[in-house]
Tab-separated table of C-alpha atoms in Angstrom:
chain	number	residue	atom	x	y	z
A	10	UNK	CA	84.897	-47.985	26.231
A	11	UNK	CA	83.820	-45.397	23.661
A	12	UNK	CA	82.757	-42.062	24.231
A	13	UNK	CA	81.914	-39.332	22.258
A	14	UNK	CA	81.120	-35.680	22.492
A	15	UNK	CA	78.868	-33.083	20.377
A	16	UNK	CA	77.684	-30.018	21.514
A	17	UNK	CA	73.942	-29.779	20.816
A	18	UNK	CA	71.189	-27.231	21.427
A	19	UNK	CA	73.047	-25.979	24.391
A	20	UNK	CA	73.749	-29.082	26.201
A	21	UNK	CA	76.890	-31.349	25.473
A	22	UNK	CA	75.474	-34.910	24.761
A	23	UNK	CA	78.109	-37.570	25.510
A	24	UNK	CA	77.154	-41.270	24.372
A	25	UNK	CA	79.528	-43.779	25.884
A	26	UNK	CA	79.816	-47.674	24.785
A	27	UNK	CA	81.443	-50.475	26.569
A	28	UNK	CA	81.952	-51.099	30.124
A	29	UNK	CA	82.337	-48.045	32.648
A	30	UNK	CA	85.021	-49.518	34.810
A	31	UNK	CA	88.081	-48.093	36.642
A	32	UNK	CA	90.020	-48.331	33.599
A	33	UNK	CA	87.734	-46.472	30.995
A	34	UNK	CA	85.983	-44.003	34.215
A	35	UNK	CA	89.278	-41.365	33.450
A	36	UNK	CA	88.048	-41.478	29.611
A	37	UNK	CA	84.421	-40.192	31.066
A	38	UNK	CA	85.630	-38.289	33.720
A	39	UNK	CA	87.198	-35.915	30.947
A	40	UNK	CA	84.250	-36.018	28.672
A	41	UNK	CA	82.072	-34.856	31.492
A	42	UNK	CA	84.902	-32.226	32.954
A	43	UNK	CA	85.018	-30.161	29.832
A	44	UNK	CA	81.351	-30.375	29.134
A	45	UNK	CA	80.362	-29.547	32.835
A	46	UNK	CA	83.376	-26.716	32.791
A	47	UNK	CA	81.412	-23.822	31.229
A	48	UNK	CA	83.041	-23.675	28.708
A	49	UNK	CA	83.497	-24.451	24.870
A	50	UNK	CA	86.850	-25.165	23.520
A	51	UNK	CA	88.604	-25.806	19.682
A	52	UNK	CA	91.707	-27.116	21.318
A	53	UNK	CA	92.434	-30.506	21.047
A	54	UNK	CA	94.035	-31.756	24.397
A	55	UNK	CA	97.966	-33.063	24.408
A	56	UNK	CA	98.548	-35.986	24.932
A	57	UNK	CA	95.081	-38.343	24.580
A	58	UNK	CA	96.167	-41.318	22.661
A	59	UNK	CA	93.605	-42.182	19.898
A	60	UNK	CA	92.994	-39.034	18.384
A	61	UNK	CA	93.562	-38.523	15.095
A	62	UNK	CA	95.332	-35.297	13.337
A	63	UNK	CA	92.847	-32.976	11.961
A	64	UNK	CA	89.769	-34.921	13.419
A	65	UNK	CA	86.466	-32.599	13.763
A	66	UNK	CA	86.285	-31.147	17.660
A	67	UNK	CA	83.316	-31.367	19.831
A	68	UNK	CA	81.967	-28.797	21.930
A	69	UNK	CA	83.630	-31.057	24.893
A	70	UNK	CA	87.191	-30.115	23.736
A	71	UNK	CA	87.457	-34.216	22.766
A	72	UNK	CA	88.261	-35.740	19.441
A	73	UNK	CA	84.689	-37.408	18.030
A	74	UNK	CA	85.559	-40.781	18.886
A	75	UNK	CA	87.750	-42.210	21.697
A	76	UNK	CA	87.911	-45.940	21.660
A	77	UNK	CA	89.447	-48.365	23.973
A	78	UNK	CA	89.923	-48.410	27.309
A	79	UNK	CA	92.702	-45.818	29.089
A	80	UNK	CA	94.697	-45.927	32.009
A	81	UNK	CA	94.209	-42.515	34.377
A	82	UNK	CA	97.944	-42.200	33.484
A	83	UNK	CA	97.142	-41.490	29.683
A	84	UNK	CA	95.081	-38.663	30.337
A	85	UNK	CA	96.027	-35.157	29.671
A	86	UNK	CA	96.874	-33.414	33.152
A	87	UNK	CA	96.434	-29.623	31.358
A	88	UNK	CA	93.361	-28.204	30.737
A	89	UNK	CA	92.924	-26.787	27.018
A	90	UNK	CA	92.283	-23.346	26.301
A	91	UNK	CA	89.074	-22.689	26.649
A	92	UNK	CA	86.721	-19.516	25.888
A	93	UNK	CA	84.030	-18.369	28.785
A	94	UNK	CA	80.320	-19.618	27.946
A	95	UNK	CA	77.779	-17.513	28.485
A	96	UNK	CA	75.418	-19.904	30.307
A	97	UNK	CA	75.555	-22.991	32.638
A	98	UNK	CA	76.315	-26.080	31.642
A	99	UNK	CA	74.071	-28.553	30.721
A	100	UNK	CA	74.977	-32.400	29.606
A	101	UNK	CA	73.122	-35.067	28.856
A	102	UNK	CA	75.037	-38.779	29.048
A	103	UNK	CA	73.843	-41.498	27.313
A	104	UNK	CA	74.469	-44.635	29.159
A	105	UNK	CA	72.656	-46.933	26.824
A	106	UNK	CA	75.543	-48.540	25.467
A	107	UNK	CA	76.697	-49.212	28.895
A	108	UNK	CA	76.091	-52.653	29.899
A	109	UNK	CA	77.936	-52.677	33.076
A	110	UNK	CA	79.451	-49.820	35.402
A	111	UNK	CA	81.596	-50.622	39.117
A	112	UNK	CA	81.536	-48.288	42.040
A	113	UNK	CA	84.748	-46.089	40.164
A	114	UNK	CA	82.163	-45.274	37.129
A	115	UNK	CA	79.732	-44.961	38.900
A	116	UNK	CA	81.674	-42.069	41.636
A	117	UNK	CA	82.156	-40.342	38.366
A	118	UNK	CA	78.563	-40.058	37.300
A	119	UNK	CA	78.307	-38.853	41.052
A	120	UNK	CA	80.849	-36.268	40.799
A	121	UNK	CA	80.140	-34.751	37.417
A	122	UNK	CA	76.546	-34.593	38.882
A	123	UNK	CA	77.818	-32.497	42.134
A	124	UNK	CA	79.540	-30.030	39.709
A	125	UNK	CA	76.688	-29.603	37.525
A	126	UNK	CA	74.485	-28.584	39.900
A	127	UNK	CA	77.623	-26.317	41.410
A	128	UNK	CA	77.294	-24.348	38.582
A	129	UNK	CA	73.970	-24.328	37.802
A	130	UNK	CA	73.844	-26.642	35.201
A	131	UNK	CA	71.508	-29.671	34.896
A	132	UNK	CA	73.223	-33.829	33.997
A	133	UNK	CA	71.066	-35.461	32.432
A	134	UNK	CA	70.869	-39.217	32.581
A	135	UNK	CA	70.163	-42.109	29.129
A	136	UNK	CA	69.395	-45.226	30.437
A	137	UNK	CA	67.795	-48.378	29.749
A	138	UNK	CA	66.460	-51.201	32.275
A	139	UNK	CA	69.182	-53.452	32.903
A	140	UNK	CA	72.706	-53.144	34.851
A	141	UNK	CA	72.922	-49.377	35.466
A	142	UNK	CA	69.134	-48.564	35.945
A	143	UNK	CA	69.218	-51.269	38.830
A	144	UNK	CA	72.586	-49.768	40.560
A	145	UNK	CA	70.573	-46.566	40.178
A	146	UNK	CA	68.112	-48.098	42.325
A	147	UNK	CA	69.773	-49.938	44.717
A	148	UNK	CA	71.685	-47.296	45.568
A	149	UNK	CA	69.030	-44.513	45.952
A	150	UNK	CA	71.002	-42.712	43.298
A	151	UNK	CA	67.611	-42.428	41.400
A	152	UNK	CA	66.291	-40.061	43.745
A	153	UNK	CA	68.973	-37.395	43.067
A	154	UNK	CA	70.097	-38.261	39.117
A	155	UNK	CA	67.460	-37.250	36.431
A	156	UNK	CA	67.114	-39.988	33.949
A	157	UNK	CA	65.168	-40.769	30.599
A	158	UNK	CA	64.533	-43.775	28.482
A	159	UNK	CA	65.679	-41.828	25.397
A	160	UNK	CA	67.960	-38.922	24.041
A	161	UNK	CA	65.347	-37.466	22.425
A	162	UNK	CA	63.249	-37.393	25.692
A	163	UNK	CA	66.550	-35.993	27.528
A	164	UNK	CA	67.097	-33.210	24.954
A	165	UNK	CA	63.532	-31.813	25.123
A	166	UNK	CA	63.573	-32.269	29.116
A	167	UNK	CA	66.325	-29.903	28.810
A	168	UNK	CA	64.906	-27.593	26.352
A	169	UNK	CA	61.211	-27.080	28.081
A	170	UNK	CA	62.957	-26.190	31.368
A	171	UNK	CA	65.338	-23.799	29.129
């Protein structure tokens, strides 16, 4: 899996790629965490393989690009610094590229969902029909995620109720 991160018009948009499995869920777990943590961060984290020296930051605290799949184990355990924000968070996740996601992916769309509301924040759903639209479904997950068929229909959802 691929993710990455760029903080945009107040709301982190994350675009992942690849298959959202237990081995690449950590990957968005951490994406998600610093964009649904309030706050924005220039420090890159220790210890995330693939990231390069001197690559441009996101708003997320993650290097632009991320690719492959990661073992939990390869994730940093320390948070970065980070500096207060001065509203809630808002992130929109672009699931597009995601042609298939198990029950470990999908408890982390879940739980970055729970936190987002938490703090007052809105996560914001890109998908198309296939896989994860239908495990949306079956699961009654629709009910309670908000999803759109584009980014650019996710980023002015979140900027009319702004």
């Amino acid at each position: 899996m691929e993710v990455r991160s760029a903080h945009e018009d107040g709301a982190t948009v994350i675009q992942a790629v690849g298959d959202l499995d237990v081995s690449s869920a950590p990957l968005l777990r951490t994406a998600l965490s610093a964009a649904l943590s309030g706050a924005r961060s220039n420090a890159l984290p220790h210890a995330l393989p693939g990231t390069l020296p001197g690559a441009a930051l996101s708003g997320a605290a993650l290097p632009a690009a991320l690719p492959g799949s990661l073992p939990g184990a390869a994730l940093p355990t320390a948070a970065p610094a980070v500096l207060p924000a001065s509203r809630a968070p808002n992130a929109i996740v672009d699931l597009t590229g995601v042609p298939f996601c198990d029950s470990v992916g999908l408890g982390v769309l879940v739980e970055a969902h729970n936190r987002a509301r938490r703090a007052r924040g809105r996560l914001v759903l890109v998908v198309a029909p296939g896989m994860i639209t239908h495990l949306l479904a079956i699961t009654n997950l629709d009910r309670h995620f908000e999803t759109h068929a584009s980014l650019g229909a996710a980023r002015a959802a979140l900027v009319a109720a702004a």
